[in-house]
Amino acid sequence: MSTPYRIACVVAARPNLMKMAPILRALAACATPIDSILVHTGQHYDADMDGDFFTALGMRAPDVQLQVGSGSHAAQTALVMQRFESVLESTAPSAVLVVGDVNSTLACALTAAKMQVPVLHVEAGLRSYDRAMPEEVNRVLTDQLSTLLFTSEASGMNNLLREGIPAARIHFVGNVMIDTLQRELARATPVLDVLRQVNLAGFLQHDTRYALLTLHRPSNVDDPRRLRMLMETVVKLSEDVPVLFPLHPRTRAMLQRHELGKLLDTPRVACLPPQAYRAMLGLMKHASLVLTDSGGVQEETTALGVPCLTLRDSTERPVTVSEGSNAIAGRDASVILALSRDILRYGGKAGRIPPFWDGHAAERIAGHIGRWLALDGEPG
């Protein structure tokens, strides 16, 4: 028997999968019957890595794959809009649910709004107040287009109210990424198993501590001078603690393009291939220190109570600093090294878990959607 309501749920990159997996389960269990259509835009897609994430997270394969691939911001956004329009025409959903802040998030929200399909935004209201970040533009515009806005921290509600969003459309539900983290943490891959799988079994043979580094944002890796400085800083840090560095494809490409890979040819830095979700959980869980420019990693380390330094000048997730284990290190080598050594010496701050980061955010999201559909939504 078909159900009366249909939601098109959009993913575009691996972090989206971690957020969407619990939402799909919660929608399936919602008291209001809801069909979900899983659309993968293919903005970031790797068959091996994405397949692993779908399997590990217990997600079904996408119902629709747009296969847009990479490109400039304008070209990518335009292609997603063009291909997503036909999906909306053929499926006639009651709403479109988007997560996060990638180009596909804005593209699908804009397409839906133009076609008078309500937009539901998960992770609404996050702001870095740095319009040089493409993600910030995507966040602001997607929120203005959305009918229901689900926030992960209190700052999101405050930001949206300042921007004129009616309070009745905003719901503080907590962090859905932590739903997945809590579900998968017991199955995190042990660190030594991760290293063994990449033929680095002896890397931590004489060390009980290590630092974990992730780096992928264009503002850090596309500028050769900034990238060189960060790599030189990592090498200096490795004199104090061994560093594990899973290389994002963009970062690897930039290291090769600018001939900087040789800087990491040192025995105390281990460059790893991109890691599966459970492997990354294992690496984060046991790290003495995490250095990152990833918003998701800031949240995950806060949930794990692992000290984190953000290699940016701002964060759109301020609760990870005000309540969690994160600190803004910026991009000054001396500051990064000083903060890192302070954490290694004294242990850093453990912080506390922010409100509603309790593993039940997806259930709250589904509850709000179900009640909205029953009261206001039009059947699909």
Short mmCIF file of C-alpha atoms in Angstrom, two decimals:
data_model
loop_
_atom_site.label_atom_id
_atom_site.label_comp_id
_atom_site.label_asym_id
_atom_site.label_seq_id
_atom_site.Cartn_x
_atom_site.Cartn_y
_atom_site.Cartn_z
CA MET A 1 0.00 0.00 0.00
CA SER A 2 1.47 3.35 -1.02
CA THR A 3 1.79 6.06 1.59
CA PRO A 4 0.25 9.53 1.13
CA TYR A 5 3.39 11.61 1.66
CA ARG A 6 6.66 11.58 -0.24
CA ILE A 7 9.92 13.31 0.74
CA ALA A 8 12.86 13.70 -1.65
CA CYS A 9 16.01 13.42 0.50
CA VAL A 10 19.18 14.80 -1.08
CA VAL A 11 22.78 13.74 -0.47
CA ALA A 12 25.84 14.97 -2.33
CA ALA A 13 28.96 14.10 -0.33
CA ARG A 14 30.03 11.55 2.29
CA PRO A 15 29.33 13.81 5.31
CA ASN A 16 25.75 14.08 4.02
CA LEU A 17 25.43 10.30 4.26
CA MET A 18 26.28 10.33 7.97
CA LYS A 19 23.48 12.83 8.52
CA MET A 20 20.94 11.26 6.20
CA ALA A 21 21.23 7.65 7.38
CA PRO A 22 19.47 8.19 10.75
CA ILE A 23 16.93 10.56 9.15
CA LEU A 24 15.86 7.88 6.66
CA ARG A 25 15.41 5.37 9.49
CA ALA A 26 13.42 7.88 11.52
CA LEU A 27 11.17 8.81 8.58
CA ALA A 28 10.45 5.12 7.98
CA ALA A 29 9.36 4.75 11.61
CA CYS A 30 7.35 8.01 11.73
CA ALA A 31 3.75 7.85 12.93
CA THR A 32 2.75 9.79 9.82
CA PRO A 33 3.35 7.46 6.84
CA ILE A 34 6.18 8.86 4.69
CA ASP A 35 7.89 7.51 1.59
CA SER A 36 11.47 8.72 1.10
CA ILE A 37 13.18 9.10 -2.25
CA LEU A 38 16.96 9.12 -1.83
CA VAL A 39 18.65 11.34 -4.42
CA HIS A 40 22.46 11.37 -4.75
CA THR A 41 23.60 14.32 -6.85
CA GLY A 42 27.09 12.91 -7.32
CA GLN A 43 28.72 16.25 -6.46
CA HIS A 44 31.40 14.30 -4.62
CA TYR A 45 31.38 10.66 -5.59
CA ASP A 46 33.84 7.81 -5.42
CA ALA A 47 32.39 4.39 -6.14
CA ASP A 48 34.58 2.53 -3.63
CA MET A 49 34.39 5.06 -0.80
CA ASP A 50 30.69 5.87 -1.20
CA GLY A 51 29.85 2.18 -1.43
CA ASP A 52 31.66 1.58 1.84
CA PHE A 53 29.77 4.41 3.54
CA PHE A 54 26.38 3.17 2.35
CA THR A 55 27.19 -0.33 3.61
CA ALA A 56 28.64 0.79 6.96
CA LEU A 57 25.72 3.12 7.65
CA GLY A 58 23.07 0.59 6.71
CA MET A 59 21.71 2.77 3.90
CA ARG A 60 19.96 1.56 0.80
CA ALA A 61 21.37 2.52 -2.58
CA PRO A 62 20.12 5.87 -3.93
CA ASP A 63 16.84 5.76 -5.82
CA VAL A 64 18.14 8.47 -8.16
CA GLN A 65 21.71 9.36 -9.12
CA LEU A 66 22.24 12.67 -10.89
CA GLN A 67 25.96 12.06 -11.57
CA VAL A 68 26.88 15.73 -11.84
CA GLY A 69 30.55 15.28 -10.90
CA SER A 70 32.97 18.11 -10.20
CA GLY A 71 33.14 21.53 -11.78
CA SER A 72 33.12 25.21 -10.94
CA HIS A 73 30.61 26.40 -8.36
CA ALA A 74 28.39 27.89 -11.06
CA ALA A 75 28.60 24.91 -13.42
CA GLN A 76 28.01 22.39 -10.66
CA THR A 77 25.08 24.27 -9.17
CA ALA A 78 23.48 24.76 -12.58
CA LEU A 79 23.81 21.09 -13.54
CA VAL A 80 22.31 19.92 -10.26
CA MET A 81 19.37 22.28 -10.75
CA GLN A 82 18.81 21.12 -14.30
CA ARG A 83 18.84 17.43 -13.41
CA PHE A 84 16.97 17.77 -10.11
CA GLU A 85 14.13 19.61 -11.82
CA SER A 86 13.21 16.49 -13.78
CA VAL A 87 13.27 14.43 -10.56
CA LEU A 88 10.74 16.78 -8.97
CA GLU A 89 8.57 16.67 -12.08
CA SER A 90 8.53 12.86 -12.17
CA THR A 91 8.14 12.19 -8.43
CA ALA A 92 6.01 15.15 -7.24
CA PRO A 93 7.24 15.03 -3.62
CA SER A 94 5.48 16.73 -0.72
CA ALA A 95 8.81 18.30 0.29
CA VAL A 96 12.54 18.26 -0.39
CA LEU A 97 14.89 17.60 2.55
CA VAL A 98 18.46 18.87 2.26
CA VAL A 99 21.33 18.64 4.75
CA GLY A 100 24.43 20.73 5.31
CA ASP A 101 25.87 23.40 3.07
CA VAL A 102 27.39 21.98 -0.13
CA ASN A 103 26.53 23.33 -3.58
CA SER A 104 23.92 20.61 -4.09
CA THR A 105 22.13 21.74 -0.92
CA LEU A 106 21.54 25.20 -2.37
CA ALA A 107 20.90 23.95 -5.90
CA CYS A 108 18.18 21.52 -4.85
CA ALA A 109 16.63 24.02 -2.43
CA LEU A 110 16.48 26.69 -5.13
CA THR A 111 14.99 24.28 -7.68
CA ALA A 112 12.35 23.13 -5.20
CA ALA A 113 11.45 26.67 -4.16
CA LYS A 114 11.02 27.74 -7.80
CA MET A 115 8.66 24.78 -8.30
CA GLN A 116 6.68 25.59 -5.14
CA VAL A 117 7.90 22.46 -3.31
CA PRO A 118 8.60 23.11 0.41
CA VAL A 119 12.24 22.85 1.50
CA LEU A 120 13.29 21.27 4.80
CA HIS A 121 16.84 22.17 5.90
CA VAL A 122 18.78 20.09 8.41
CA GLU A 123 21.72 21.94 10.05
CA ALA A 124 20.09 25.30 9.51
CA GLY A 125 21.36 28.54 10.99
CA LEU A 126 25.07 27.74 11.23
CA ARG A 127 27.16 30.82 10.46
CA SER A 128 30.87 31.55 10.24
CA TYR A 129 30.16 35.13 9.07
CA ASP A 130 32.88 34.62 6.48
CA ARG A 131 31.32 35.17 3.04
CA ALA A 132 34.61 34.15 1.43
CA MET A 133 33.57 30.57 2.24
CA PRO A 134 31.26 29.23 -0.50
CA GLU A 135 29.54 27.12 2.15
CA GLU A 136 28.51 30.25 4.05
CA VAL A 137 26.71 31.59 0.98
CA ASN A 138 24.99 28.22 0.53
CA ARG A 139 23.89 28.18 4.17
CA VAL A 140 22.40 31.68 4.17
CA LEU A 141 20.49 31.28 0.91
CA THR A 142 19.21 27.77 1.68
CA ASP A 143 17.82 28.98 5.00
CA GLN A 144 15.98 31.84 3.31
CA LEU A 145 14.35 29.34 0.93
CA SER A 146 13.32 26.83 3.59
CA THR A 147 9.91 26.17 5.10
CA LEU A 148 11.15 24.13 8.06
CA LEU A 149 14.59 24.76 9.56
CA PHE A 150 16.20 22.24 11.92
CA THR A 151 19.06 23.58 14.05
CA SER A 152 21.85 21.62 15.71
CA GLU A 153 22.90 24.20 18.31
CA ALA A 154 21.43 27.24 20.03
CA SER A 155 23.40 29.70 17.89
CA GLY A 156 21.47 28.50 14.85
CA MET A 157 18.15 29.65 16.28
CA ASN A 158 19.60 33.07 17.20
CA ASN A 159 21.14 33.54 13.75
CA LEU A 160 17.92 32.67 11.94
CA LEU A 161 15.79 34.98 14.08
CA ARG A 162 18.21 37.85 13.36
CA GLU A 163 17.83 37.11 9.65
CA GLY A 164 14.05 37.39 9.81
CA ILE A 165 13.03 33.72 9.82
CA PRO A 166 9.78 33.29 11.80
CA ALA A 167 10.30 31.36 15.04
CA ALA A 168 7.46 28.97 14.19
CA ARG A 169 9.49 27.56 11.28
CA ILE A 170 12.62 26.88 13.39
CA HIS A 171 13.08 23.71 15.44
CA PHE A 172 16.06 23.02 17.71
CA VAL A 173 16.53 19.27 17.26
CA GLY A 174 20.23 18.68 18.01
CA ASN A 175 23.02 17.24 15.92
CA VAL A 176 21.97 14.40 13.64
CA MET A 177 25.60 13.51 12.86
CA ILE A 178 25.98 12.47 16.49
CA ASP A 179 23.13 9.98 16.00
CA THR A 180 25.37 8.13 13.56
CA LEU A 181 28.48 8.52 15.70
CA GLN A 182 26.80 6.97 18.73
CA ARG A 183 25.36 4.15 16.65
CA GLU A 184 28.68 3.26 15.05
CA LEU A 185 31.20 4.03 17.81
CA ALA A 186 31.30 0.50 19.23
CA ARG A 187 32.22 -0.73 15.73
CA ALA A 188 35.01 1.79 15.18
CA THR A 189 38.09 0.21 13.59
CA PRO A 190 41.05 -0.09 16.00
CA VAL A 191 43.92 2.22 15.10
CA LEU A 192 46.44 -0.58 14.63
CA ASP A 193 44.05 -2.32 12.24
CA VAL A 194 43.73 0.88 10.21
CA LEU A 195 47.52 1.14 9.96
CA ARG A 196 47.91 -2.55 9.19
CA GLN A 197 45.51 -2.23 6.25
CA VAL A 198 47.78 0.40 4.66
CA ASN A 199 51.04 -1.44 5.44
CA LEU A 200 52.01 0.88 8.30
CA ALA A 201 51.68 -1.59 11.13
CA GLY A 202 54.93 -0.48 12.78
CA PHE A 203 54.34 3.26 12.60
CA LEU A 204 53.15 3.60 16.22
CA GLN A 205 55.24 0.72 17.53
CA HIS A 206 57.04 2.88 20.12
CA ASP A 207 54.34 5.51 20.67
CA THR A 208 51.12 5.46 22.63
CA ARG A 209 50.09 8.92 21.45
CA TYR A 210 49.48 10.42 18.02
CA ALA A 211 47.96 13.48 16.39
CA LEU A 212 45.37 13.18 13.63
CA LEU A 213 45.27 15.74 10.80
CA THR A 214 42.54 16.33 8.23
CA LEU A 215 42.78 19.10 5.65
CA HIS A 216 40.66 19.74 2.58
CA ARG A 217 39.20 23.25 2.41
CA PRO A 218 40.25 25.25 -0.67
CA SER A 219 41.27 28.21 1.50
CA ASN A 220 43.94 25.97 3.06
CA VAL A 221 45.03 23.64 0.28
CA ASP A 222 44.64 25.64 -2.95
CA ASP A 223 47.08 28.39 -1.91
CA PRO A 224 50.59 26.91 -2.30
CA ARG A 225 52.14 29.27 0.27
CA ARG A 226 49.54 28.45 2.90
CA LEU A 227 49.73 24.76 2.12
CA ARG A 228 53.53 24.81 2.43
CA MET A 229 53.29 26.57 5.79
CA LEU A 230 50.80 24.03 7.11
CA MET A 231 52.90 21.10 5.93
CA GLU A 232 56.05 22.56 7.49
CA THR A 233 54.11 23.07 10.72
CA VAL A 234 52.97 19.45 10.68
CA VAL A 235 56.54 18.26 10.24
CA LYS A 236 57.65 20.37 13.21
CA LEU A 237 54.76 19.01 15.28
CA SER A 238 55.80 15.47 14.40
CA GLU A 239 58.96 16.02 16.42
CA ASP A 240 56.69 16.03 19.49
CA VAL A 241 54.12 13.42 18.45
CA PRO A 242 53.65 11.18 15.39
CA VAL A 243 51.03 12.48 12.95
CA LEU A 244 48.48 10.44 10.99
CA PHE A 245 47.29 12.31 7.90
CA PRO A 246 44.47 10.77 5.81
CA LEU A 247 44.81 12.64 2.52
CA HIS A 248 41.67 14.06 0.97
CA PRO A 249 41.82 13.69 -2.85
CA ARG A 250 41.87 17.49 -3.27
CA THR A 251 44.75 17.84 -0.81
CA ARG A 252 46.75 15.06 -2.46
CA ALA A 253 46.25 16.68 -5.86
CA MET A 254 47.42 20.08 -4.59
CA LEU A 255 50.48 18.59 -2.89
CA GLN A 256 51.41 17.01 -6.20
CA ARG A 257 50.63 20.10 -8.29
CA HIS A 258 52.76 22.35 -6.12
CA GLU A 259 55.47 19.73 -5.54
CA LEU A 260 55.05 19.85 -1.76
CA GLY A 261 54.65 16.14 -1.09
CA LYS A 262 58.34 15.74 -0.40
CA LEU A 263 57.93 17.89 2.71
CA LEU A 264 56.04 15.00 4.30
CA ASP A 265 58.75 12.48 3.52
CA THR A 266 59.60 12.16 7.19
CA PRO A 267 59.40 9.12 9.47
CA ARG A 268 57.03 10.74 11.96
CA VAL A 269 54.26 11.68 9.49
CA ALA A 270 52.15 8.90 7.97
CA CYS A 271 50.07 9.85 4.93
CA LEU A 272 47.07 7.56 4.60
CA PRO A 273 44.52 7.12 1.82
CA PRO A 274 40.96 8.39 2.44
CA GLN A 275 39.45 6.32 5.23
CA ALA A 276 36.08 4.64 5.71
CA TYR A 277 33.77 6.06 8.34
CA ARG A 278 34.46 3.49 11.04
CA ALA A 279 38.19 3.80 10.45
CA MET A 280 38.01 7.58 10.91
CA LEU A 281 36.01 7.08 14.08
CA GLY A 282 38.75 4.83 15.42
CA LEU A 283 41.45 7.33 14.50
CA MET A 284 39.59 10.21 16.17
CA LYS A 285 38.53 8.27 19.24
CA HIS A 286 42.08 7.46 20.34
CA ALA A 287 43.94 10.58 19.14
CA SER A 288 45.72 12.77 21.66
CA LEU A 289 45.02 15.74 19.41
CA VAL A 290 43.07 16.37 16.20
CA LEU A 291 43.92 19.21 13.81
CA THR A 292 41.33 19.91 11.13
CA ASP A 293 39.55 22.38 8.88
CA SER A 294 36.42 20.19 8.75
CA GLY A 295 33.22 21.29 10.43
CA GLY A 296 32.09 17.71 10.91
CA VAL A 297 35.33 16.71 12.62
CA GLN A 298 34.93 19.64 15.02
CA GLU A 299 31.56 18.21 16.02
CA GLU A 300 32.70 14.61 16.22
CA THR A 301 35.70 15.41 18.42
CA THR A 302 33.44 17.40 20.74
CA ALA A 303 31.13 14.39 21.02
CA LEU A 304 34.16 12.18 21.75
CA GLY A 305 35.78 14.63 24.18
CA VAL A 306 38.99 14.67 22.11
CA PRO A 307 40.96 17.96 21.98
CA CYS A 308 40.65 19.58 18.55
CA LEU A 309 42.35 22.55 16.90
CA THR A 310 40.56 24.14 13.95
CA LEU A 311 42.96 25.40 11.28
CA ARG A 312 40.72 28.28 10.25
CA ASP A 313 40.08 31.79 11.52
CA SER A 314 36.42 31.12 12.35
CA THR A 315 33.91 28.34 12.77
CA GLU A 316 30.24 28.06 11.90
CA ARG A 317 29.91 25.64 14.83
CA PRO A 318 30.68 27.88 17.83
CA VAL A 319 29.23 25.45 20.35
CA THR A 320 32.24 23.19 19.72
CA VAL A 321 34.39 25.99 21.15
CA SER A 322 32.10 27.41 23.85
CA GLU A 323 31.08 24.02 25.22
CA GLY A 324 33.08 21.37 23.42
CA SER A 325 36.71 20.34 23.03
CA ASN A 326 37.51 22.55 20.03
CA ALA A 327 39.68 25.69 19.84
CA ILE A 328 40.34 28.03 16.91
CA ALA A 329 44.04 27.88 16.04
CA GLY A 330 43.92 29.98 12.89
CA ARG A 331 46.70 29.64 10.32
CA ASP A 332 49.73 31.00 12.19
CA ALA A 333 52.39 28.31 12.53
CA SER A 334 53.62 29.51 15.92
CA VAL A 335 50.10 29.55 17.36
CA ILE A 336 49.28 26.10 15.99
CA LEU A 337 52.46 24.64 17.45
CA ALA A 338 52.03 26.38 20.81
CA LEU A 339 48.44 25.22 21.22
CA SER A 340 49.32 21.69 20.09
CA ARG A 341 52.20 21.40 22.53
CA ASP A 342 50.04 22.76 25.32
CA ILE A 343 47.45 20.03 24.65
CA LEU A 344 50.15 17.35 24.51
CA ARG A 345 51.60 18.59 27.80
CA TYR A 346 48.40 19.18 29.78
CA GLY A 347 45.73 17.15 27.98
CA GLY A 348 43.64 19.97 26.55
CA LYS A 349 40.01 20.62 27.35
CA ALA A 350 37.50 17.79 27.27
CA GLY A 351 34.51 20.13 27.17
CA ARG A 352 31.00 18.78 27.54
CA ILE A 353 28.36 17.39 25.22
CA PRO A 354 26.05 20.17 23.93
CA PRO A 355 22.27 19.91 24.43
CA PHE A 356 20.41 17.43 22.20
CA TRP A 357 23.61 15.79 20.97
CA ASP A 358 22.11 12.63 22.41
CA GLY A 359 21.63 10.28 19.45
CA HIS A 360 17.94 11.16 18.95
CA ALA A 361 18.06 14.22 16.69
CA ALA A 362 16.70 12.30 13.68
CA GLU A 363 13.67 11.16 15.68
CA ARG A 364 12.90 14.77 16.58
CA ILE A 365 13.30 15.81 12.94
CA ALA A 366 10.94 13.08 11.73
CA GLY A 367 8.41 13.98 14.42
CA HIS A 368 8.32 17.62 13.34
CA ILE A 369 8.05 16.66 9.66
CA GLY A 370 5.26 14.18 10.36
CA ARG A 371 3.22 16.71 12.33
CA TRP A 372 3.80 19.40 9.68
CA LEU A 373 2.70 17.08 6.89
CA ALA A 374 -0.39 16.01 8.80
CA LEU A 375 -1.39 19.62 9.47
CA ASP A 376 -0.16 21.59 6.46
CA GLY A 377 1.57 19.44 3.90
CA GLU A 378 -0.08 18.40 0.69
CA PRO A 379 -0.09 14.68 -0.13
CA GLY A 380 2.35 13.61 -2.84
#
